[in-house]
Amino acid sequence: MRNKVAHIILFVVLLLSCATTLFAQTSEQKALEAKRARLQKEIKEMNRLLFKEKKQKGNVLEQMDALDQKINKRQELIKVTNQQANLLNRQINANVRKISKLREDLKQLKEEYAVLIQKSYQNKTDENRIMFLLSSENFFQAYKRMQYIKQYTKYRKEQGEAIVTRTNELTTLNQDLVQQRKVKDQLIAENKQVKDQLSKEVTSQKELLKSIRSNESKYAKVIEDKQRETRRIDREIERLIKNAIVSSNKKKGSKNVAKFDLTPEAKLLANNFSSNKGKLIWPVEKGVKSQGFGVYADKLYPGIKHQNNGVTITTDKGEKARAIFEGEVIEIMTLRTGQKGVYIRHGDYISMYFNLANVYVKKGQKVTSKQTLGEVYTNALNGDTKLKFYLYQNATKLNPEHWIYQM
């Protein structure tokens, strides 16, 4: 009987191991599916915001940038989908091996159970049981034999029920495998569609590149003008931040020009802001990042480097900029072309929202997280609605992509 009990224990352990593996891989699968859904949503938003019909009359260089971003997202989507398919494949193979092992154990249990039933039937009659008891040498042995008969009957019943239960569980596992194979086939089909679309976008990018190079002098001037304007805006932003530091410290009797001297309240606010790194809200409710932070090579002339001290977010016409965290408006900037910018101080951190058509707050005003600051400017020539967002700690530039949630 010990061998039979050992088989049942081994059978249960295998089933629990299978269930644990399924749970762990399902959690990983859910994480990949969430990432895939986010990438699909971002690509959809890019199509909506960066590739409208009005874009055809816009700057071809901007179309080139937008197309390059979408290609990168497509490649990331393909990678994630491949990871999902590979995970499912490993899961299916592992389950097939476990089901095979469980079937072997179940077969052995059934064979042993058949022998058990046969022996039980042979000793089933009341006469045999009575003779078994009467042949006892003493009352204590008779009592032990009676207990054995009860335990044997109970064990036989439990083993029969266990076989039925395990059989049902194997059936369920098989059904799950069928469903997993369907999901895998669907992922492979979707990946093929994404790859086909990616191929078309790469071809489109090459055609755009050819078009730009046929007008090299014209587009070289566009790049030069764009760089000059960007540098001018960056210098103005840094000048206003340094002035804000000097002005704030001067009120406290400090001559420190490098960083804010913080009051206990301002230090608490800065600590709260810092503790939310990676979890801060987007400065617009809807939009896509159309240009990231840092130095990047020009799409047409890789030898030319551009620098973005913040991030550029493309959004819908009429969209409002909003504060990413509570703070105080320390400056409102107006360019000679009319676009405006709002600076908000969060202790020794500063968030800056540039390219606004109009502003709804004033200097010195306290603002809360998500509070509307102004309407994002829409370019009348090409229909683009873009917010330039910057983040500083004192006068040090920070990468907003590290601070804003999933930017």
mmCIF file of C-alpha atoms in Angstrom:
data_model
loop_
_atom_site.group_PDB
_atom_site.id
_atom_site.type_symbol
_atom_site.label_atom_id
_atom_site.label_comp_id
_atom_site.label_asym_id
_atom_site.label_seq_id
_atom_site.Cartn_x
_atom_site.Cartn_y
_atom_site.Cartn_z
ATOM 1 C CA MET A 1 0.000 0.000 0.000
ATOM 2 C CA ARG A 2 2.936 2.338 0.662
ATOM 3 C CA ASN A 3 3.913 2.250 -3.023
ATOM 4 C CA LYS A 4 0.353 3.141 -4.058
ATOM 5 C CA VAL A 5 0.245 6.091 -1.636
ATOM 6 C CA ALA A 6 3.635 7.281 -2.906
ATOM 7 C CA HIS A 7 2.308 7.264 -6.483
ATOM 8 C CA ILE A 8 -0.665 9.400 -5.491
ATOM 9 C CA ILE A 9 1.561 11.899 -3.646
ATOM 10 C CA LEU A 10 3.891 12.151 -6.662
ATOM 11 C CA PHE A 11 0.885 12.675 -8.931
ATOM 12 C CA VAL A 12 -0.425 15.555 -6.789
ATOM 13 C CA VAL A 13 3.053 17.175 -6.595
ATOM 14 C CA LEU A 14 3.335 17.111 -10.384
ATOM 15 C CA LEU A 15 -0.067 18.742 -10.777
ATOM 16 C CA LEU A 16 0.785 21.471 -8.252
ATOM 17 C CA SER A 17 4.101 22.095 -10.027
ATOM 18 C CA CYS A 18 2.268 22.409 -13.341
ATOM 19 C CA ALA A 19 -0.251 24.845 -11.845
ATOM 20 C CA THR A 20 2.546 26.976 -10.299
ATOM 21 C CA THR A 21 4.398 27.190 -13.621
ATOM 22 C CA LEU A 22 1.192 28.152 -15.429
ATOM 23 C CA PHE A 23 0.540 30.938 -12.904
ATOM 24 C CA ALA A 24 4.069 32.355 -13.165
ATOM 25 C CA GLN A 25 4.073 32.337 -16.958
ATOM 26 C CA THR A 26 0.569 33.791 -17.086
ATOM 27 C CA SER A 27 1.802 36.764 -15.005
ATOM 28 C CA GLU A 28 4.679 37.302 -17.435
ATOM 29 C CA GLN A 29 2.289 36.912 -20.356
ATOM 30 C CA LYS A 30 -0.025 39.561 -18.876
ATOM 31 C CA ALA A 31 2.894 41.992 -18.513
ATOM 32 C CA LEU A 32 3.896 41.481 -22.161
ATOM 33 C CA GLU A 33 0.295 41.853 -23.311
ATOM 34 C CA ALA A 34 -0.015 45.144 -21.396
ATOM 35 C CA LYS A 35 3.176 46.425 -23.034
ATOM 36 C CA ARG A 36 1.973 45.324 -26.470
ATOM 37 C CA ALA A 37 -1.373 47.075 -25.955
ATOM 38 C CA ARG A 38 0.437 50.274 -24.914
ATOM 39 C CA LEU A 39 2.629 50.194 -28.035
ATOM 40 C CA GLN A 40 -0.404 49.630 -30.259
ATOM 41 C CA LYS A 41 -2.120 52.604 -28.623
ATOM 42 C CA GLU A 42 0.967 54.800 -29.128
ATOM 43 C CA ILE A 43 1.184 53.837 -32.815
ATOM 44 C CA LYS A 44 -2.520 54.623 -33.208
ATOM 45 C CA GLU A 45 -2.005 58.046 -31.608
ATOM 46 C CA MET A 46 0.994 58.676 -33.863
ATOM 47 C CA ASN A 47 -1.100 57.906 -36.922
ATOM 48 C CA ARG A 48 -3.779 60.273 -35.669
ATOM 49 C CA LEU A 49 -1.545 63.159 -34.575
ATOM 50 C CA LEU A 50 1.544 62.936 -36.777
ATOM 51 C CA PHE A 51 0.120 61.706 -40.075
ATOM 52 C CA LYS A 52 -2.999 63.767 -40.657
ATOM 53 C CA GLU A 53 -3.886 64.899 -44.186
ATOM 54 C CA LYS A 54 -2.827 68.411 -43.281
ATOM 55 C CA LYS A 55 0.674 67.070 -42.725
ATOM 56 C CA GLN A 56 1.123 66.870 -46.481
ATOM 57 C CA LYS A 57 1.509 70.626 -46.645
ATOM 58 C CA GLY A 58 3.880 70.704 -43.699
ATOM 59 C CA ASN A 59 7.647 70.438 -43.400
ATOM 60 C CA VAL A 60 8.993 67.294 -45.083
ATOM 61 C CA LEU A 61 11.752 67.080 -42.474
ATOM 62 C CA GLU A 62 9.106 66.871 -39.757
ATOM 63 C CA GLN A 63 7.375 64.092 -41.693
ATOM 64 C CA MET A 64 10.720 62.309 -41.797
ATOM 65 C CA ASP A 65 11.095 62.576 -38.022
ATOM 66 C CA ALA A 66 7.527 61.386 -37.436
ATOM 67 C CA LEU A 67 7.952 58.416 -39.764
ATOM 68 C CA ASP A 68 11.205 57.445 -38.068
ATOM 69 C CA GLN A 69 9.482 57.437 -34.671
ATOM 70 C CA LYS A 70 6.681 55.240 -35.924
ATOM 71 C CA ILE A 71 9.155 52.801 -37.470
ATOM 72 C CA ASN A 72 10.914 52.551 -34.099
ATOM 73 C CA LYS A 73 7.598 51.850 -32.365
ATOM 74 C CA ARG A 74 6.735 49.192 -34.943
ATOM 75 C CA GLN A 75 10.095 47.498 -34.350
ATOM 76 C CA GLU A 76 9.507 47.560 -30.600
ATOM 77 C CA LEU A 77 6.019 46.109 -31.105
ATOM 78 C CA ILE A 78 7.442 43.282 -33.249
ATOM 79 C CA LYS A 79 9.998 42.530 -30.535
ATOM 80 C CA VAL A 80 7.361 42.383 -27.779
ATOM 81 C CA THR A 81 5.038 40.222 -29.882
ATOM 82 C CA ASN A 82 7.913 37.821 -30.578
ATOM 83 C CA GLN A 83 8.591 37.637 -26.846
ATOM 84 C CA GLN A 84 4.942 36.776 -26.248
ATOM 85 C CA ALA A 85 4.957 34.065 -28.924
ATOM 86 C CA ASN A 86 8.195 32.575 -27.594
ATOM 87 C CA LEU A 87 6.860 32.581 -24.045
ATOM 88 C CA LEU A 88 3.699 30.809 -25.162
ATOM 89 C CA ASN A 89 5.762 28.302 -27.109
ATOM 90 C CA ARG A 90 7.862 27.493 -24.028
ATOM 91 C CA GLN A 91 4.711 27.254 -21.948
ATOM 92 C CA ILE A 92 3.058 24.902 -24.442
ATOM 93 C CA ASN A 93 6.137 22.650 -24.655
ATOM 94 C CA ALA A 94 6.480 22.491 -20.861
ATOM 95 C CA ASN A 95 2.802 21.640 -20.443
ATOM 96 C CA VAL A 96 2.963 18.948 -23.129
ATOM 97 C CA ARG A 97 5.841 17.284 -21.259
ATOM 98 C CA LYS A 98 4.004 17.490 -17.929
ATOM 99 C CA ILE A 99 0.776 16.167 -19.375
ATOM 100 C CA SER A 100 2.695 13.249 -20.873
ATOM 101 C CA LYS A 101 4.203 12.495 -17.470
ATOM 102 C CA LEU A 102 0.824 12.825 -15.759
ATOM 103 C CA ARG A 103 -0.737 10.440 -18.271
ATOM 104 C CA GLU A 104 1.918 7.818 -17.544
ATOM 105 C CA ASP A 105 1.336 8.140 -13.798
ATOM 106 C CA LEU A 106 -2.418 8.052 -14.290
ATOM 107 C CA LYS A 107 -2.110 4.887 -16.365
ATOM 108 C CA GLN A 108 -0.083 3.233 -13.616
ATOM 109 C CA LEU A 109 -2.578 4.323 -10.970
ATOM 110 C CA LYS A 110 -5.421 2.853 -13.013
ATOM 111 C CA GLU A 111 -3.580 -0.441 -13.424
ATOM 112 C CA GLU A 112 -2.882 -0.643 -9.691
ATOM 113 C CA TYR A 113 -6.466 0.325 -8.962
ATOM 114 C CA ALA A 114 -7.702 -2.488 -11.234
ATOM 115 C CA VAL A 115 -5.619 -5.007 -9.270
ATOM 116 C CA LEU A 116 -6.940 -3.494 -6.059
ATOM 117 C CA ILE A 117 -10.552 -3.873 -7.204
ATOM 118 C CA GLN A 118 -9.933 -7.448 -8.339
ATOM 119 C CA LYS A 119 -8.439 -8.471 -5.004
ATOM 120 C CA SER A 120 -11.181 -6.625 -3.188
ATOM 121 C CA TYR A 121 -13.836 -8.491 -5.169
ATOM 122 C CA GLN A 122 -12.204 -11.830 -4.387
ATOM 123 C CA ASN A 123 -12.334 -11.060 -0.668
ATOM 124 C CA LYS A 124 -15.658 -9.313 -0.823
ATOM 125 C CA THR A 125 -18.008 -11.900 0.667
ATOM 126 C CA ASP A 126 -19.190 -11.606 4.243
ATOM 127 C CA GLU A 127 -17.978 -15.179 4.836
ATOM 128 C CA ASN A 128 -14.402 -14.246 3.910
ATOM 129 C CA ARG A 129 -14.490 -11.181 6.150
ATOM 130 C CA ILE A 130 -15.897 -13.213 9.062
ATOM 131 C CA MET A 131 -13.241 -15.911 8.579
ATOM 132 C CA PHE A 132 -10.572 -13.209 8.434
ATOM 133 C CA LEU A 133 -11.758 -11.833 11.773
ATOM 134 C CA LEU A 134 -12.360 -15.243 13.435
ATOM 135 C CA SER A 135 -8.883 -16.429 12.548
ATOM 136 C CA SER A 136 -7.459 -13.748 14.820
ATOM 137 C CA GLU A 137 -5.351 -15.030 17.703
ATOM 138 C CA ASN A 138 -6.882 -12.592 20.201
ATOM 139 C CA PHE A 139 -9.423 -9.785 20.552
ATOM 140 C CA PHE A 140 -6.825 -7.055 19.972
ATOM 141 C CA GLN A 141 -5.759 -8.614 16.648
ATOM 142 C CA ALA A 142 -9.398 -8.929 15.613
ATOM 143 C CA TYR A 143 -9.913 -5.243 16.403
ATOM 144 C CA LYS A 144 -6.860 -4.266 14.340
ATOM 145 C CA ARG A 145 -8.097 -6.394 11.423
ATOM 146 C CA MET A 146 -11.493 -4.707 11.581
ATOM 147 C CA GLN A 147 -9.778 -1.289 11.449
ATOM 148 C CA TYR A 148 -7.687 -2.471 8.487
ATOM 149 C CA ILE A 149 -10.817 -3.537 6.595
ATOM 150 C CA LYS A 150 -12.357 -0.064 7.156
ATOM 151 C CA GLN A 151 -9.158 1.746 6.112
ATOM 152 C CA TYR A 152 -8.756 -0.452 3.048
ATOM 153 C CA THR A 153 -12.347 0.260 1.973
ATOM 154 C CA LYS A 154 -11.859 4.003 2.532
ATOM 155 C CA TYR A 155 -8.521 4.015 0.625
ATOM 156 C CA ARG A 156 -10.073 2.169 -2.304
ATOM 157 C CA LYS A 157 -12.867 4.756 -2.489
ATOM 158 C CA GLU A 158 -10.458 7.718 -2.242
ATOM 159 C CA GLN A 159 -8.190 6.295 -4.934
ATOM 160 C CA GLY A 160 -11.123 5.888 -7.295
ATOM 161 C CA GLU A 161 -12.242 9.475 -6.654
ATOM 162 C CA ALA A 162 -8.661 10.730 -7.140
ATOM 163 C CA ILE A 163 -8.460 9.056 -10.532
ATOM 164 C CA VAL A 164 -11.692 10.758 -11.634
ATOM 165 C CA THR A 165 -10.454 14.150 -10.376
ATOM 166 C CA ARG A 166 -7.035 13.862 -12.020
ATOM 167 C CA THR A 167 -8.628 12.762 -15.269
ATOM 168 C CA ASN A 168 -10.782 15.906 -15.270
ATOM 169 C CA GLU A 169 -7.750 18.080 -14.516
ATOM 170 C CA LEU A 170 -5.833 16.562 -17.414
ATOM 171 C CA THR A 171 -8.776 17.285 -19.689
ATOM 172 C CA THR A 172 -8.768 20.926 -18.553
ATOM 173 C CA LEU A 173 -5.014 21.213 -19.168
ATOM 174 C CA ASN A 174 -5.484 19.852 -22.672
ATOM 175 C CA GLN A 175 -8.213 22.417 -23.355
ATOM 176 C CA ASP A 176 -5.907 25.185 -22.106
ATOM 177 C CA LEU A 177 -3.188 24.035 -24.478
ATOM 178 C CA VAL A 178 -5.576 24.194 -27.426
ATOM 179 C CA GLN A 179 -6.449 27.797 -26.468
ATOM 180 C CA GLN A 180 -2.771 28.700 -26.006
ATOM 181 C CA ARG A 181 -1.983 27.439 -29.493
ATOM 182 C CA LYS A 182 -4.777 29.617 -30.912
ATOM 183 C CA VAL A 183 -3.359 32.690 -29.124
ATOM 184 C CA LYS A 184 0.124 31.892 -30.413
ATOM 185 C CA ASP A 185 -1.137 31.550 -34.005
ATOM 186 C CA GLN A 186 -2.964 34.876 -33.649
ATOM 187 C CA LEU A 187 0.201 36.606 -32.377
ATOM 188 C CA ILE A 188 2.218 35.243 -35.295
ATOM 189 C CA ALA A 189 -0.424 36.473 -37.761
ATOM 190 C CA GLU A 190 -0.488 39.943 -36.159
ATOM 191 C CA ASN A 191 3.302 40.102 -36.220
ATOM 192 C CA LYS A 192 3.294 39.386 -39.940
ATOM 193 C CA GLN A 193 0.866 42.283 -40.501
ATOM 194 C CA VAL A 194 3.080 44.614 -38.448
ATOM 195 C CA LYS A 195 6.173 43.540 -40.400
ATOM 196 C CA ASP A 196 4.357 44.171 -43.699
ATOM 197 C CA GLN A 197 3.337 47.636 -42.500
ATOM 198 C CA LEU A 198 6.885 48.303 -41.298
ATOM 199 C CA SER A 199 8.223 47.396 -44.745
ATOM 200 C CA LYS A 200 5.849 49.931 -46.353
ATOM 201 C CA GLU A 201 6.897 52.637 -43.888
ATOM 202 C CA VAL A 202 10.600 52.007 -44.519
ATOM 203 C CA THR A 203 9.938 52.329 -48.267
ATOM 204 C CA SER A 204 8.034 55.568 -47.648
ATOM 205 C CA GLN A 205 10.921 56.860 -45.548
ATOM 206 C CA LYS A 206 13.389 56.130 -48.364
ATOM 207 C CA GLU A 207 11.176 57.999 -50.834
ATOM 208 C CA LEU A 208 11.000 60.986 -48.491
ATOM 209 C CA LEU A 209 14.754 60.893 -48.076
ATOM 210 C CA LYS A 210 15.186 60.917 -51.846
ATOM 211 C CA SER A 211 12.801 63.881 -52.130
ATOM 212 C CA ILE A 212 14.715 65.851 -49.499
ATOM 213 C CA ARG A 213 18.100 65.184 -51.041
ATOM 214 C CA SER A 214 16.854 66.426 -54.395
ATOM 215 C CA ASN A 215 16.329 69.821 -52.699
ATOM 216 C CA GLU A 216 19.450 69.720 -50.538
ATOM 217 C CA SER A 217 20.123 73.459 -50.324
ATOM 218 C CA LYS A 218 16.515 74.261 -49.404
ATOM 219 C CA TYR A 219 16.359 71.737 -46.579
ATOM 220 C CA ALA A 220 19.846 72.550 -45.312
ATOM 221 C CA LYS A 221 18.604 76.101 -44.710
ATOM 222 C CA VAL A 222 15.494 74.779 -42.925
ATOM 223 C CA ILE A 223 17.743 72.768 -40.593
ATOM 224 C CA GLU A 224 19.987 75.752 -39.948
ATOM 225 C CA ASP A 225 17.041 78.063 -39.154
ATOM 226 C CA LYS A 226 15.525 75.453 -36.872
ATOM 227 C CA GLN A 227 18.772 74.997 -34.953
ATOM 228 C CA ARG A 228 19.268 78.743 -34.564
ATOM 229 C CA GLU A 229 15.756 79.262 -33.194
ATOM 230 C CA THR A 230 16.112 76.313 -30.808
ATOM 231 C CA ARG A 231 19.393 77.645 -29.414
ATOM 232 C CA ARG A 232 17.882 81.082 -28.898
ATOM 233 C CA ILE A 233 14.912 79.683 -26.977
ATOM 234 C CA ASP A 234 17.191 77.494 -24.835
ATOM 235 C CA ARG A 235 19.363 80.475 -23.913
ATOM 236 C CA GLU A 236 16.290 82.497 -22.960
ATOM 237 C CA ILE A 237 14.968 79.663 -20.791
ATOM 238 C CA GLU A 238 18.280 79.277 -18.944
ATOM 239 C CA ARG A 239 18.570 83.056 -18.434
ATOM 240 C CA LEU A 240 15.106 83.253 -16.873
ATOM 241 C CA ILE A 241 15.826 80.294 -14.571
ATOM 242 C CA LYS A 242 19.085 81.841 -13.329
ATOM 243 C CA ASN A 243 17.281 85.149 -12.744
ATOM 244 C CA ALA A 244 14.594 83.310 -10.756
ATOM 245 C CA ILE A 245 17.261 81.684 -8.531
ATOM 246 C CA VAL A 246 19.008 85.013 -7.895
ATOM 247 C CA SER A 247 15.720 86.824 -7.195
ATOM 248 C CA SER A 248 14.442 84.150 -4.801
ATOM 249 C CA ASN A 249 17.701 83.965 -2.830
ATOM 250 C CA LYS A 250 18.074 87.739 -2.695
ATOM 251 C CA LYS A 251 14.761 87.970 -0.816
ATOM 252 C CA LYS A 252 16.243 85.636 1.823
ATOM 253 C CA GLY A 253 19.441 87.685 2.063
ATOM 254 C CA SER A 254 21.501 85.049 0.203
ATOM 255 C CA LYS A 255 23.985 85.735 -2.586
ATOM 256 C CA ASN A 256 23.915 82.154 -3.881
ATOM 257 C CA VAL A 257 23.467 82.274 -7.675
ATOM 258 C CA ALA A 258 23.864 78.536 -8.406
ATOM 259 C CA LYS A 259 20.822 77.032 -6.678
ATOM 260 C CA PHE A 260 17.736 77.869 -4.648
ATOM 261 C CA ASP A 261 18.123 78.274 -0.884
ATOM 262 C CA LEU A 262 15.170 76.251 0.358
ATOM 263 C CA THR A 263 12.884 76.920 3.265
ATOM 264 C CA PRO A 264 11.688 73.823 5.203
ATOM 265 C CA GLU A 265 8.396 73.941 3.255
ATOM 266 C CA ALA A 266 10.188 74.242 -0.107
ATOM 267 C CA LYS A 267 12.533 71.390 0.842
ATOM 268 C CA LEU A 268 9.529 69.173 1.682
ATOM 269 C CA LEU A 269 7.938 70.029 -1.679
ATOM 270 C CA ALA A 270 11.193 69.208 -3.515
ATOM 271 C CA ASN A 271 11.442 65.862 -1.691
ATOM 272 C CA ASN A 272 7.840 65.019 -2.622
ATOM 273 C CA PHE A 273 8.541 65.925 -6.243
ATOM 274 C CA SER A 274 11.701 63.796 -6.290
ATOM 275 C CA SER A 275 9.929 60.808 -4.721
ATOM 276 C CA ASN A 276 7.515 60.814 -7.682
ATOM 277 C CA LYS A 277 10.271 60.356 -10.272
ATOM 278 C CA GLY A 278 8.922 58.144 -13.063
ATOM 279 C CA LYS A 279 5.329 58.597 -11.862
ATOM 280 C CA LEU A 280 4.603 62.242 -12.736
ATOM 281 C CA ILE A 281 1.656 62.925 -15.036
ATOM 282 C CA TRP A 282 2.009 64.080 -18.655
ATOM 283 C CA PRO A 283 1.880 67.871 -19.198
ATOM 284 C CA VAL A 284 -1.051 67.295 -21.601
ATOM 285 C CA GLU A 285 -3.927 64.855 -21.206
ATOM 286 C CA LYS A 286 -3.493 63.414 -24.732
ATOM 287 C CA GLY A 287 -0.455 63.393 -26.978
ATOM 288 C CA VAL A 288 2.613 61.552 -28.244
ATOM 289 C CA LYS A 289 6.293 62.289 -27.748
ATOM 290 C CA SER A 290 7.441 63.488 -31.170
ATOM 291 C CA GLN A 291 11.012 64.345 -30.159
ATOM 292 C CA GLY A 292 12.934 63.031 -27.174
ATOM 293 C CA PHE A 293 15.554 64.557 -24.892
ATOM 294 C CA GLY A 294 19.248 64.846 -25.690
ATOM 295 C CA VAL A 295 21.569 64.829 -28.682
ATOM 296 C CA TYR A 296 20.431 63.025 -31.816
ATOM 297 C CA ALA A 297 21.700 62.709 -35.395
ATOM 298 C CA ASP A 298 19.898 64.449 -38.226
ATOM 299 C CA LYS A 299 17.835 62.046 -40.343
ATOM 300 C CA LEU A 300 19.115 63.535 -43.591
ATOM 301 C CA TYR A 301 22.691 64.408 -42.664
ATOM 302 C CA PRO A 302 23.858 62.039 -39.873
ATOM 303 C CA GLY A 303 26.973 64.163 -39.406
ATOM 304 C CA ILE A 304 24.795 67.029 -38.147
ATOM 305 C CA LYS A 305 23.819 66.744 -34.474
ATOM 306 C CA HIS A 306 20.754 68.295 -32.863
ATOM 307 C CA GLN A 307 20.152 68.850 -29.170
ATOM 308 C CA ASN A 308 16.789 68.938 -27.437
ATOM 309 C CA ASN A 309 16.979 70.174 -23.840
ATOM 310 C CA GLY A 310 13.430 68.976 -23.199
ATOM 311 C CA VAL A 311 10.856 66.861 -25.016
ATOM 312 C CA THR A 312 8.416 67.791 -27.761
ATOM 313 C CA ILE A 313 4.850 66.495 -27.469
ATOM 314 C CA THR A 314 2.445 66.574 -30.418
ATOM 315 C CA THR A 315 -1.193 66.876 -29.409
ATOM 316 C CA ASP A 316 -4.650 67.914 -30.664
ATOM 317 C CA LYS A 317 -5.626 71.429 -31.621
ATOM 318 C CA GLY A 318 -7.106 73.203 -28.605
ATOM 319 C CA GLU A 319 -5.378 70.872 -26.103
ATOM 320 C CA LYS A 320 -4.467 72.450 -22.758
ATOM 321 C CA ALA A 321 -1.141 72.251 -20.935
ATOM 322 C CA ARG A 322 -1.438 71.172 -17.289
ATOM 323 C CA ALA A 323 0.843 71.281 -14.242
ATOM 324 C CA ILE A 324 2.628 67.998 -13.614
ATOM 325 C CA PHE A 325 2.862 68.697 -9.852
ATOM 326 C CA GLU A 326 1.854 71.291 -7.302
ATOM 327 C CA GLY A 327 4.003 74.406 -7.162
ATOM 328 C CA GLU A 328 4.229 78.154 -7.807
ATOM 329 C CA VAL A 329 4.310 80.076 -11.094
ATOM 330 C CA ILE A 330 7.646 81.943 -11.007
ATOM 331 C CA GLU A 331 7.756 83.289 -14.556
ATOM 332 C CA ILE A 332 5.681 83.721 -17.703
ATOM 333 C CA MET A 333 7.744 84.027 -20.862
ATOM 334 C CA THR A 334 6.587 85.609 -24.128
ATOM 335 C CA LEU A 335 8.574 85.266 -27.356
ATOM 336 C CA ARG A 336 8.718 87.953 -30.017
ATOM 337 C CA THR A 337 6.596 85.638 -32.212
ATOM 338 C CA GLY A 338 3.855 85.613 -29.559
ATOM 339 C CA GLN A 339 4.197 82.096 -28.126
ATOM 340 C CA LYS A 340 4.282 81.900 -24.347
ATOM 341 C CA GLY A 341 5.854 79.709 -21.687
ATOM 342 C CA VAL A 342 5.023 79.061 -18.042
ATOM 343 C CA TYR A 343 7.635 78.247 -15.385
ATOM 344 C CA ILE A 344 6.495 76.411 -12.257
ATOM 345 C CA ARG A 345 8.765 75.942 -9.251
ATOM 346 C CA HIS A 346 8.538 72.785 -7.119
ATOM 347 C CA GLY A 347 11.094 73.455 -4.361
ATOM 348 C CA ASP A 348 14.386 73.454 -6.270
ATOM 349 C CA TYR A 349 12.805 71.784 -9.339
ATOM 350 C CA ILE A 350 11.326 73.770 -12.249
ATOM 351 C CA SER A 351 8.914 72.456 -14.887
ATOM 352 C CA MET A 352 8.557 74.617 -17.996
ATOM 353 C CA TYR A 353 5.698 74.533 -20.531
ATOM 354 C CA PHE A 354 6.538 76.322 -23.783
ATOM 355 C CA ASN A 355 4.686 77.108 -27.030
ATOM 356 C CA LEU A 356 1.381 78.193 -25.529
ATOM 357 C CA ALA A 357 -1.071 80.378 -27.446
ATOM 358 C CA ASN A 358 -2.463 81.850 -24.233
ATOM 359 C CA VAL A 359 -1.931 81.461 -20.499
ATOM 360 C CA TYR A 360 -4.534 81.010 -17.739
ATOM 361 C CA VAL A 361 -2.263 81.607 -14.704
ATOM 362 C CA LYS A 362 -0.188 84.514 -13.456
ATOM 363 C CA LYS A 363 3.207 84.982 -11.826
ATOM 364 C CA GLY A 364 3.219 84.189 -8.101
ATOM 365 C CA GLN A 365 0.101 81.999 -8.314
ATOM 366 C CA LYS A 366 0.016 78.653 -6.493
ATOM 367 C CA VAL A 367 -1.068 75.766 -8.727
ATOM 368 C CA THR A 368 -2.082 72.169 -8.096
ATOM 369 C CA SER A 369 -1.325 68.996 -10.019
ATOM 370 C CA LYS A 370 -3.371 68.758 -13.263
ATOM 371 C CA GLN A 371 -4.332 72.459 -13.099
ATOM 372 C CA THR A 372 -4.764 73.998 -16.568
ATOM 373 C CA LEU A 373 -1.990 76.452 -17.434
ATOM 374 C CA GLY A 374 -2.866 77.498 -20.982
ATOM 375 C CA GLU A 375 -3.754 76.380 -24.493
ATOM 376 C CA VAL A 376 -1.053 74.831 -26.690
ATOM 377 C CA TYR A 377 -0.231 76.887 -29.789
ATOM 378 C CA THR A 378 -1.282 75.537 -33.214
ATOM 379 C CA ASN A 379 0.875 76.462 -36.209
ATOM 380 C CA ALA A 380 -1.412 78.025 -38.815
ATOM 381 C CA LEU A 381 0.865 76.977 -41.707
ATOM 382 C CA ASN A 382 1.057 73.244 -41.112
ATOM 383 C CA GLY A 383 -1.602 72.660 -38.428
ATOM 384 C CA ASP A 384 0.923 71.253 -35.901
ATOM 385 C CA THR A 385 0.052 71.561 -32.208
ATOM 386 C CA LYS A 386 3.219 70.973 -30.197
ATOM 387 C CA LEU A 387 4.138 71.525 -26.568
ATOM 388 C CA LYS A 388 7.805 71.896 -25.620
ATOM 389 C CA PHE A 389 8.292 70.609 -22.088
ATOM 390 C CA TYR A 390 11.444 71.147 -20.017
ATOM 391 C CA LEU A 391 12.518 70.026 -16.561
ATOM 392 C CA TYR A 392 15.317 71.483 -14.420
ATOM 393 C CA GLN A 393 16.757 71.090 -10.938
ATOM 394 C CA ASN A 394 18.053 74.562 -10.187
ATOM 395 C CA ALA A 395 19.922 75.368 -13.455
ATOM 396 C CA THR A 396 20.669 71.715 -14.319
ATOM 397 C CA LYS A 397 18.779 70.188 -17.233
ATOM 398 C CA LEU A 398 16.916 66.934 -16.484
ATOM 399 C CA ASN A 399 15.568 64.343 -18.903
ATOM 400 C CA PRO A 400 11.741 64.502 -18.605
ATOM 401 C CA GLU A 401 11.517 60.965 -20.001
ATOM 402 C CA HIS A 402 12.950 59.694 -16.700
ATOM 403 C CA TRP A 403 10.383 61.604 -14.642
ATOM 404 C CA ILE A 404 7.098 61.414 -16.561
ATOM 405 C CA TYR A 405 5.170 58.137 -16.443
ATOM 406 C CA GLN A 406 5.774 55.996 -19.579
ATOM 407 C CA MET A 407 7.119 58.931 -21.627
#
